[in-house]
Coordinates of C-alpha atoms and ligand atoms in Angstrom, one line a residue:
M1 CA -2.6 36.3 -42.0
C2 CA 0.4 37.2 -39.3
G3 CA 3.2 35.7 -38.8
I4 CA 4.6 34.8 -35.5
V5 CA 7.6 34.1 -33.4
A6 CA 9.2 33.7 -30.1
V7 CA 12.9 32.5 -28.9
S8 CA 14.0 31.6 -25.8
G9 CA 16.9 30.5 -24.0
T10 CA 19.3 32.4 -26.2
S11 CA 21.4 36.3 -25.7
E12 CA 20.7 36.2 -29.1
A13 CA 16.4 36.1 -28.6
S14 CA 15.8 39.2 -30.4
K15 CA 18.3 38.7 -32.8
L16 CA 16.9 35.6 -33.8
A17 CA 14.0 36.5 -33.0
F18 CA 13.9 39.0 -36.2
L19 CA 15.6 36.1 -38.8
G20 CA 12.2 34.1 -38.4
L21 CA 10.7 36.7 -39.2
H22 CA 11.8 37.2 -41.7
S23 CA 11.6 33.7 -43.5
L24 CA 7.5 34.6 -42.4
Q25 CA 7.6 38.3 -44.2
H26 CA 4.8 36.2 -46.9
R27 CA 3.2 35.7 -44.3
G28 CA 1.7 39.8 -43.3
Q29 CA 4.5 42.7 -45.3
E30 CA 2.3 45.9 -43.2
A31 CA 4.4 46.4 -40.0
A32 CA 6.3 44.4 -38.1
G33 CA 7.6 43.9 -34.1
I34 CA 9.9 42.5 -31.4
V35 CA 9.6 42.3 -28.2
A36 CA 12.3 41.7 -25.9
F37 CA 12.7 40.6 -21.8
D38 CA 15.8 41.6 -20.3
A39 CA 15.5 39.1 -17.3
A40 CA 18.8 40.5 -16.0
T41 CA 17.8 44.3 -16.2
G42 CA 13.7 43.5 -16.0
S43 CA 13.1 45.7 -18.8
C44 CA 10.5 45.0 -21.9
F45 CA 11.7 46.7 -24.0
R46 CA 9.6 47.2 -28.1
V47 CA 10.3 47.8 -31.4
R48 CA 7.1 48.0 -33.8
E49 CA 6.5 49.9 -37.2
A50 CA 4.7 49.4 -41.0
G51 CA 7.2 48.5 -43.5
L52 CA 8.9 45.5 -44.1
V53 CA 10.8 43.3 -41.3
S54 CA 14.2 43.9 -42.5
D55 CA 13.5 47.6 -43.4
V56 CA 12.3 47.7 -39.6
F57 CA 15.7 46.4 -37.9
T58 CA 18.8 47.7 -37.7
A59 CA 21.6 46.1 -36.4
A60 CA 20.4 48.9 -34.0
R61 CA 17.1 49.1 -33.6
L62 CA 17.6 44.8 -33.1
A63 CA 20.7 45.8 -30.1
E64 CA 17.0 48.1 -28.3
L65 CA 15.7 44.9 -27.8
P66 CA 18.2 42.9 -24.9
G67 CA 17.8 39.7 -23.0
E68 CA 16.5 35.7 -23.7
V69 CA 13.0 36.1 -24.5
A70 CA 11.8 37.9 -27.7
L71 CA 8.7 38.0 -29.3
G72 CA 7.6 38.3 -32.8
H73 CA 4.9 39.1 -35.2
I74 CA 4.5 40.9 -39.1
R75 CA 1.0 41.9 -39.4
Y76 CA -0.8 41.8 -42.7
S77 CA -2.2 43.9 -44.2
T78 CA -6.3 44.1 -44.2
A79 CA -8.7 46.8 -45.0
G80 CA -8.9 49.6 -43.4
G81 CA -7.9 49.4 -39.0
S82 CA -3.6 49.9 -40.5
G83 CA -2.7 52.3 -38.0
L84 CA 0.2 51.9 -35.9
N85 CA -1.8 51.4 -32.6
N86 CA -2.5 47.2 -34.7
A87 CA 0.2 46.8 -34.6
Q88 CA 1.6 43.9 -32.7
P89 CA 3.2 42.7 -30.3
I90 CA 0.7 43.9 -27.9
R91 CA 2.9 45.2 -24.4
V92 CA 1.6 46.0 -21.0
A93 CA 2.7 46.4 -18.2
Y94 CA 0.6 44.3 -15.7
R95 CA -0.2 43.2 -11.8
E96 CA 2.8 39.7 -13.1
G97 CA 4.6 41.6 -14.6
Q98 CA 5.3 42.8 -17.1
L99 CA 2.8 41.2 -20.6
A100 CA 3.8 41.1 -24.4
L101 CA 0.9 38.8 -26.5
V102 CA 1.2 38.2 -30.8
H103 CA -1.6 36.8 -32.2
N104 CA -2.7 34.7 -35.2
G105 CA -5.8 33.9 -36.2
N106 CA -9.6 35.6 -36.4
L107 CA -11.9 35.4 -32.8
T108 CA -14.9 35.0 -33.9
N109 CA -16.9 36.4 -30.2
A110 CA -14.6 40.0 -30.2
N111 CA -16.4 42.4 -31.0
E112 CA -19.1 40.4 -27.8
L113 CA -16.3 40.3 -25.8
R114 CA -15.1 44.0 -26.3
T115 CA -18.0 45.0 -25.2
R116 CA -18.2 43.6 -22.6
L117 CA -15.1 44.8 -21.5
V118 CA -15.6 47.9 -22.5
N119 CA -18.9 48.3 -20.9
E120 CA -16.7 46.8 -17.3
G121 CA -14.4 49.8 -18.2
A122 CA -12.0 48.1 -19.6
L123 CA -10.1 50.6 -21.9
F124 CA -8.9 49.8 -25.3
Q125 CA -6.3 50.9 -27.4
S126 CA -6.4 49.4 -30.8
T127 CA -9.0 48.4 -33.2
I128 CA -7.0 44.3 -33.4
D129 CA -9.3 41.1 -31.6
T130 CA -6.0 40.0 -30.1
E131 CA -6.4 43.3 -27.5
V132 CA -9.6 41.9 -26.2
I133 CA -6.9 38.5 -24.9
V134 CA -5.5 40.6 -22.7
H135 CA -7.3 42.7 -21.5
L136 CA -8.7 38.6 -20.0
I137 CA -6.2 37.9 -19.1
A138 CA -5.7 40.7 -16.6
R139 CA -8.7 41.4 -15.2
S140 CA -9.2 37.6 -14.8
H141 CA -10.4 37.3 -10.7
R142 CA -8.2 33.9 -10.7
H143 CA -5.0 33.4 -8.5
G144 CA -0.8 33.6 -10.8
V145 CA -0.4 34.2 -14.1
E146 CA -1.1 30.2 -15.2
A147 CA -4.4 30.0 -14.0
Q148 CA -5.1 34.0 -15.5
I149 CA -4.1 32.9 -18.6
D150 CA -6.0 29.8 -19.0
D151 CA -9.4 31.7 -18.0
A152 CA -9.0 34.2 -20.8
L153 CA -8.4 30.7 -23.5
S154 CA -11.0 29.8 -22.2
Q155 CA -13.7 32.4 -22.8
L156 CA -11.9 32.5 -27.0
V157 CA -14.2 31.6 -29.4
G158 CA -12.1 31.6 -33.3
A159 CA -8.7 30.6 -34.5
F160 CA -5.4 31.3 -32.6
S161 CA -2.5 30.5 -31.7
V162 CA -0.9 32.9 -29.1
L163 CA 2.7 33.5 -27.7
I164 CA 2.3 35.7 -24.8
T165 CA 6.3 37.1 -22.4
V166 CA 5.2 37.9 -19.2
G167 CA 8.8 38.5 -17.6
D168 CA 11.2 36.3 -18.9
T169 CA 8.2 33.1 -19.2
L170 CA 6.9 31.9 -22.8
Y171 CA 3.6 30.3 -22.6
A172 CA 2.7 29.1 -26.3
A173 CA -1.5 28.0 -27.5
R174 CA -2.9 27.2 -29.8
D175 CA -7.4 27.3 -30.5
P176 CA -8.7 23.8 -29.3
W177 CA -9.5 23.5 -33.7
G178 CA -5.7 23.8 -34.2
Y179 CA -7.0 26.8 -37.3
R180 CA -3.3 27.8 -37.7
P181 CA -0.2 26.1 -37.2
L182 CA 2.6 26.3 -34.7
V183 CA 5.6 24.4 -34.1
I184 CA 7.8 24.0 -31.7
G185 CA 12.0 23.7 -32.4
H186 CA 15.1 23.2 -30.8
I187 CA 18.3 25.9 -31.0
P188 CA 21.1 22.9 -31.2
G189 CA 23.6 25.6 -29.1
G190 CA 20.7 26.3 -26.8
G191 CA 17.5 27.9 -27.2
I192 CA 13.7 27.0 -27.8
V193 CA 12.2 28.6 -31.5
I194 CA 8.6 28.8 -31.7
A195 CA 7.0 29.8 -35.0
S196 CA 4.6 30.2 -37.6
E197 CA 6.2 28.3 -40.0
T198 CA 8.5 26.0 -39.7
C199 CA 10.1 27.9 -43.0
A200 CA 11.7 30.0 -39.7
L201 CA 13.7 27.6 -38.3
D202 CA 15.0 26.9 -40.5
I203 CA 16.7 30.1 -41.2
V204 CA 18.1 30.2 -37.1
G205 CA 19.5 26.1 -37.7
A206 CA 17.2 25.0 -35.2
R207 CA 15.8 21.5 -36.0
F208 CA 11.9 20.5 -35.4
V209 CA 10.3 18.9 -32.7
R210 CA 6.7 19.0 -32.8
D211 CA 3.2 21.3 -33.9
V212 CA 2.1 22.9 -30.4
E213 CA -1.2 20.1 -30.6
P214 CA -4.7 21.8 -31.0
G215 CA -6.1 22.7 -27.8
E216 CA -2.1 22.7 -26.3
V217 CA -0.8 25.8 -24.0
L218 CA 2.3 25.3 -23.3
R219 CA 5.6 27.5 -20.7
V220 CA 8.6 28.0 -21.4
K221 CA 11.6 28.5 -19.2
G222 CA 14.6 28.8 -20.5
T223 CA 14.8 26.3 -22.3
E224 CA 12.2 23.9 -20.7
L225 CA 8.9 23.1 -22.1
T226 CA 6.2 22.5 -19.6
R227 CA 3.0 20.7 -20.7
L228 CA -0.1 23.0 -19.0
R229 CA -4.3 22.2 -18.4
P230 CA -5.5 22.5 -22.6
L231 CA -7.6 24.2 -23.1
P232 CA -11.4 22.5 -23.4
P233 CA -11.4 20.1 -26.3
E234 CA -13.9 20.7 -29.2
G235 CA -14.1 18.4 -31.4
M236 CA -12.0 17.7 -34.2
P237 CA -9.2 19.5 -34.8
Q238 CA -9.3 21.6 -38.2
P239 CA -6.5 23.2 -39.5
C240 CA -6.8 25.3 -42.3
I241 CA -6.5 23.5 -45.2
F242 CA -5.9 27.0 -47.4
E243 CA -2.2 27.3 -45.8
L244 CA -1.8 24.2 -47.4
V245 CA -3.7 25.6 -50.7
Y246 CA -1.5 29.5 -50.8
F247 CA -1.0 30.9 -47.7
A248 CA 2.4 28.9 -46.5
R249 CA 5.5 28.4 -48.2
P250 CA 7.1 25.5 -50.2
D251 CA 9.7 25.1 -48.1
T252 CA 7.5 24.4 -44.3
A253 CA 6.3 21.6 -43.5
L254 CA 3.0 22.0 -42.0
W255 CA 1.3 19.4 -39.3
G256 CA 3.7 16.9 -40.2
Y257 CA 2.8 17.3 -44.3
S258 CA 5.6 19.2 -47.2
V259 CA 3.7 22.4 -48.8
D260 CA 5.3 21.3 -52.0
R261 CA 4.7 17.3 -51.8
A262 CA 0.6 18.7 -51.0
R263 CA 0.5 21.6 -54.2
R264 CA 2.3 18.5 -56.1
A265 CA 0.0 16.1 -55.4
C266 CA -3.1 18.5 -56.1
G267 CA -1.8 19.0 -59.4
R268 CA -1.2 15.2 -60.1
R269 CA -5.2 15.8 -59.4
L270 CA -6.2 18.2 -60.8
A271 CA -4.4 16.5 -64.5
D272 CA -7.0 13.8 -64.2
E273 CA -10.1 15.1 -62.8
Q274 CA -9.6 17.9 -65.6
P275 CA -7.3 17.1 -68.4
A276 CA -6.5 19.7 -71.4
D277 CA -5.2 19.2 -75.5
A278 CA -2.5 21.5 -74.4
D279 CA 1.1 21.7 -75.6
I280 CA 2.7 23.6 -72.4
V281 CA 2.1 24.0 -68.5
I282 CA 2.2 27.3 -66.6
A283 CA 1.7 28.4 -62.5
V284 CA 1.5 32.0 -61.6
P285 CA 3.6 32.4 -59.7
D286 CA 5.0 31.4 -57.1
S287 CA 2.1 30.0 -55.1
A288 CA 0.9 27.9 -58.4
N289 CA 4.4 26.7 -58.4
S290 CA 3.9 23.2 -57.0
A291 CA 0.6 22.3 -58.2
A292 CA 1.7 23.6 -61.7
L293 CA 4.6 21.5 -61.7
G294 CA 2.5 18.4 -60.2
Y295 CA 0.1 19.5 -62.9
S296 CA 3.0 18.4 -65.7
E297 CA 4.0 15.8 -64.2
Q298 CA 1.1 14.3 -64.3
S299 CA 0.3 15.2 -67.8
G300 CA 3.3 15.4 -69.1
I301 CA 2.8 18.4 -70.6
A302 CA 6.1 20.5 -70.4
Y303 CA 7.1 22.8 -68.0
E304 CA 7.2 26.0 -68.7
L305 CA 7.7 29.8 -67.2
G306 CA 5.4 32.3 -69.3
L307 CA 4.6 34.5 -66.3
I308 CA 7.4 36.5 -64.8
R309 CA 6.5 38.2 -61.2
N310 CA 8.3 40.8 -59.9
H311 CA 8.2 40.7 -56.2
Y312 CA 9.4 44.2 -55.6
V313 CA 6.1 45.8 -55.7
G314 CA 5.5 48.3 -52.5
R315 CA 2.7 48.9 -50.9
T316 CA 1.8 51.9 -53.0
F317 CA 2.6 52.5 -56.3
I318 CA 2.3 56.3 -59.4
E319 CA -0.9 54.8 -61.8
P320 CA 0.5 57.0 -64.6
S321 CA -2.5 58.7 -66.1
Q322 CA -1.7 56.8 -69.3
A323 CA -2.1 53.4 -67.3
G324 CA -4.0 51.6 -69.6
R325 CA -5.8 48.4 -68.4
D326 CA -4.6 45.4 -66.4
F327 CA -2.6 48.0 -64.9
K328 CA -1.6 46.9 -61.1
V329 CA -1.3 43.1 -62.8
R330 CA 1.1 44.2 -65.1
L331 CA 3.6 45.6 -62.6
K332 CA 3.6 42.2 -60.5
Y333 CA 3.5 40.3 -64.0
N334 CA 4.8 40.0 -67.2
A335 CA 3.9 37.1 -69.9
V336 CA 7.9 35.5 -71.4
R337 CA 6.3 36.2 -76.0
E338 CA 8.5 33.4 -76.3
V339 CA 7.7 30.6 -74.5
L340 CA 3.5 31.7 -75.1
A341 CA 3.1 32.8 -78.5
G342 CA 1.7 30.3 -80.8
K343 CA 0.9 27.9 -78.1
R344 CA -2.1 26.3 -76.6
V345 CA -1.2 27.2 -72.5
V346 CA -2.7 25.5 -69.6
V347 CA -2.6 27.8 -66.8
V348 CA -2.3 27.2 -63.3
D349 CA -3.2 29.1 -60.0
D350 CA -3.5 27.8 -56.4
S351 CA -7.1 29.7 -56.3
L352 CA -9.3 31.9 -57.7
V353 CA -11.3 35.0 -55.5
R354 CA -12.5 37.7 -57.1
G355 CA -11.5 36.7 -60.4
T356 CA -9.7 40.6 -61.5
T357 CA -6.2 39.1 -61.1
S358 CA -6.9 36.6 -62.9
R359 CA -9.1 38.5 -65.4
G360 CA -6.0 41.1 -65.8
L361 CA -3.2 37.7 -66.7
V362 CA -5.2 35.9 -69.5
N363 CA -5.0 39.2 -70.9
L364 CA -1.1 39.1 -70.7
L365 CA -1.3 36.1 -72.3
R366 CA -3.5 36.5 -74.8
D367 CA -1.5 40.0 -75.8
A368 CA 1.7 37.6 -75.1
G369 CA 0.3 35.9 -78.5
A370 CA -1.1 32.3 -76.2
A371 CA -3.5 30.1 -79.0
E372 CA -5.9 28.8 -76.2
V373 CA -5.9 29.3 -72.1
H374 CA -6.7 26.2 -70.1
F375 CA -7.4 28.7 -66.9
R376 CA -6.9 25.1 -63.8
L377 CA -7.1 25.8 -60.3
A378 CA -5.6 23.5 -57.8
S379 CA -8.0 24.4 -55.6
P380 CA -12.3 24.2 -55.5
P381 CA -14.7 27.9 -56.3
V382 CA -14.2 29.8 -53.0
R383 CA -17.6 29.9 -52.6
H384 CA -17.3 31.3 -48.6
P385 CA -15.5 34.3 -46.7
C386 CA -13.8 33.0 -43.8
Y387 CA -14.1 33.7 -39.8
Y388 CA -11.3 32.4 -39.3
G389 CA -7.9 34.4 -40.1
I390 CA -7.7 34.2 -44.4
D391 CA -7.8 37.5 -45.8
M392 CA -11.1 36.3 -47.5
P393 CA -13.2 38.9 -49.1
T394 CA -17.6 39.3 -48.1
K395 CA -20.0 37.3 -50.6
E396 CA -20.8 39.7 -52.4
E397 CA -16.7 39.7 -53.8
L398 CA -16.2 36.5 -54.2
I399 CA -16.6 35.4 -57.9
A400 CA -18.1 31.4 -57.2
A401 CA -20.1 32.9 -54.7
N402 CA -22.2 34.7 -57.4
M403 CA -21.1 32.8 -60.7
T404 CA -21.3 29.0 -62.4
V405 CA -18.7 27.6 -63.8
E406 CA -19.3 28.5 -67.2
Q407 CA -20.2 31.9 -66.4
I408 CA -16.8 32.8 -65.1
R409 CA -15.0 31.3 -67.7
A410 CA -16.7 33.9 -69.9
Y411 CA -16.2 36.8 -68.3
L412 CA -12.0 34.9 -68.1
G413 CA -12.6 34.5 -71.2
V414 CA -10.3 31.4 -71.1
D415 CA -10.9 28.7 -73.9
S416 CA -12.1 26.3 -70.1
L417 CA -12.8 26.2 -67.1
G418 CA -11.4 23.7 -65.0
Y419 CA -11.1 23.7 -60.6
L420 CA -10.0 20.8 -58.9
S421 CA -12.7 19.0 -56.8
L422 CA -12.7 19.2 -52.8
E423 CA -12.9 15.2 -52.6
G424 CA -9.7 15.2 -54.8
M425 CA -8.5 18.3 -53.2
L426 CA -8.9 16.0 -48.7
D427 CA -8.0 12.7 -51.1
C428 CA -4.4 15.0 -51.7
V429 CA -4.0 15.1 -47.9
S430 CA -5.5 12.9 -46.4
D431 CA -2.6 11.9 -44.9
A432 CA -2.4 15.3 -42.6
G433 CA -6.3 14.8 -40.7
S434 CA -9.3 16.7 -40.8
F435 CA -8.9 19.7 -41.6
C436 CA -11.4 23.5 -42.1
T437 CA -12.9 23.2 -45.9
A438 CA -15.2 26.2 -44.3
C439 CA -14.5 28.6 -47.5
F440 CA -14.9 26.3 -50.0
S441 CA -17.7 24.5 -48.2
G442 CA -19.4 26.8 -45.9
D443 CA -18.8 24.2 -43.3
Y444 CA -18.2 26.6 -40.1
R445 CA -17.7 24.9 -36.9
A446 CA -16.4 27.5 -35.1
P447 CA -19.4 28.9 -34.0
L448 CA -20.0 32.7 -35.8
V449 CA -21.4 34.2 -32.8
D450 CA -20.2 37.9 -33.7
R451 CA -22.0 37.7 -36.8
D452 CA -24.7 34.9 -35.4
A453 CA -25.2 38.3 -32.7
G454 CA -25.3 40.8 -35.2
F455 CA -21.8 42.1 -34.6
A456 CA -19.8 43.2 -37.3
M457 CA -17.1 40.0 -37.6
S458 CA -13.7 41.0 -37.6
S459 CA -11.8 41.6 -39.7
H460 CA -7.8 41.0 -38.2
C461 CA -5.3 38.8 -38.3
Ligands
AMP501 P1 -8.6 36.7 -58.6 O1 -8.2 35.9 -59.6 O2 -8.2 38.3 -58.0 O3 -9.5 35.6 -57.9 O4 -7.1 36.4 -57.2 C1 -5.9 35.1 -56.9 C2 -5.3 35.3 -56.3 O5 -5.2 35.5 -55.4 C3 -4.3 33.9 -57.6 O6 -3.4 33.7 -57.9 C4 -4.1 33.7 -55.4 O7 -2.7 33.5 -55.5 C5 -4.4 34.2 -54.9 N1 -4.2 34.7 -53.3 C6 -5.2 34.2 -53.6 N2 -6.0 34.0 -52.0 C7 -5.2 35.0 -51.4 C8 -5.9 35.7 -49.8 N3 -6.5 35.1 -48.7 N4 -5.7 37.4 -50.3 C9 -4.6 37.9 -51.2 N5 -4.5 36.9 -52.3 C10 -4.9 35.7 -52.5

């Protein structure tokens, strides 16, 4: 998961990178960091801390980051490995200048590369897969920055959208499959912004120019963009469909496709494929709001706000000893009794992963007096872990990998359960081309090098 942003060609680079990160906060809440390079003094400063973007960056801290080029990263919390050393941007003094790098995605050969580099004498400072990219650049025998970056990126397998600065030159690249998004925007007053999602362009008033293409490597000097030698192609690009299903913000456009429109279309298709005799449709907020609206539009069943989400749930909470069942779910959601009492309710969620949140939600709805609960998922059963950068548990923890739909229905305690079909989902986004559907289908296109070689797969973003 994680979000990345870079700004070039404006003296407000770090401020704009901060704003971009703020709008990408949904992609990670564990840590935030910005590096800025100031050509006037040759300084390259970094601020990197655990916490939300608005907590990490005060006006005073941003003033410590002068320069016309800045890179930013927000980190998603993964189990383990959450020390500050694992937060990005990575910044090193390299033979060709000060180098900083941010990465979104998951390399599937990171441990193989790391083992080779360690055997050659490399000293690692973190446990993130991203650090191998820096070592590969620094240890390349090729001549010049661009040849060294090309050498490094050509050795990577898996998912990577990366932004690199060497001095005041910015480089942007996307893996040949194009798993994770990366978009380019033009700031009207002067400046270029490159970020994970278009919502990070909107906040700085930038105009969307285009996506960084799968396999494309770009150099940005000031506001001038140059295409460098692309990475070797790997067949049909495979952007991650789960970005559209759950991860990206609905006000973002991904691969030319509005996330809101894609989710609504899935909701409408879900209503056709999995109808329900019910009085109201509600969403599990916020990620399923658009899909539930689509379900309501298509079925003619009224859309209601039956669940309210508290957005201010921090990372750690003191659990009272009398907390009772479903405390974690109750911290985040509450049911609106007046909306639900006596009603036959269709609940639309974007996806079912472990089933634990959903089970708690169903208890909330029953306690609030719902007469019937019909659970609908705007995506197919998640049966396979993701190795390309979405935090998905192991197969053992994925409920749909271990139970039939009827068993899941009984486990959740609902009157009916229905998933959107894979064909139905793909039909809804067919204009946007082909997608990686590995978490639903098990069709892993980028080789799982570490897994096949018996290494642990890293679960960092
Ligand atoms: P559960 O009931 O435990 O299966 O959780 C399903 C909920 O988690 C859904 O509401 C999704 O919006 C959300 N979700 C889906 N994928 C992820 C993910 N990779 N990380 C965190 N939450 C997710």
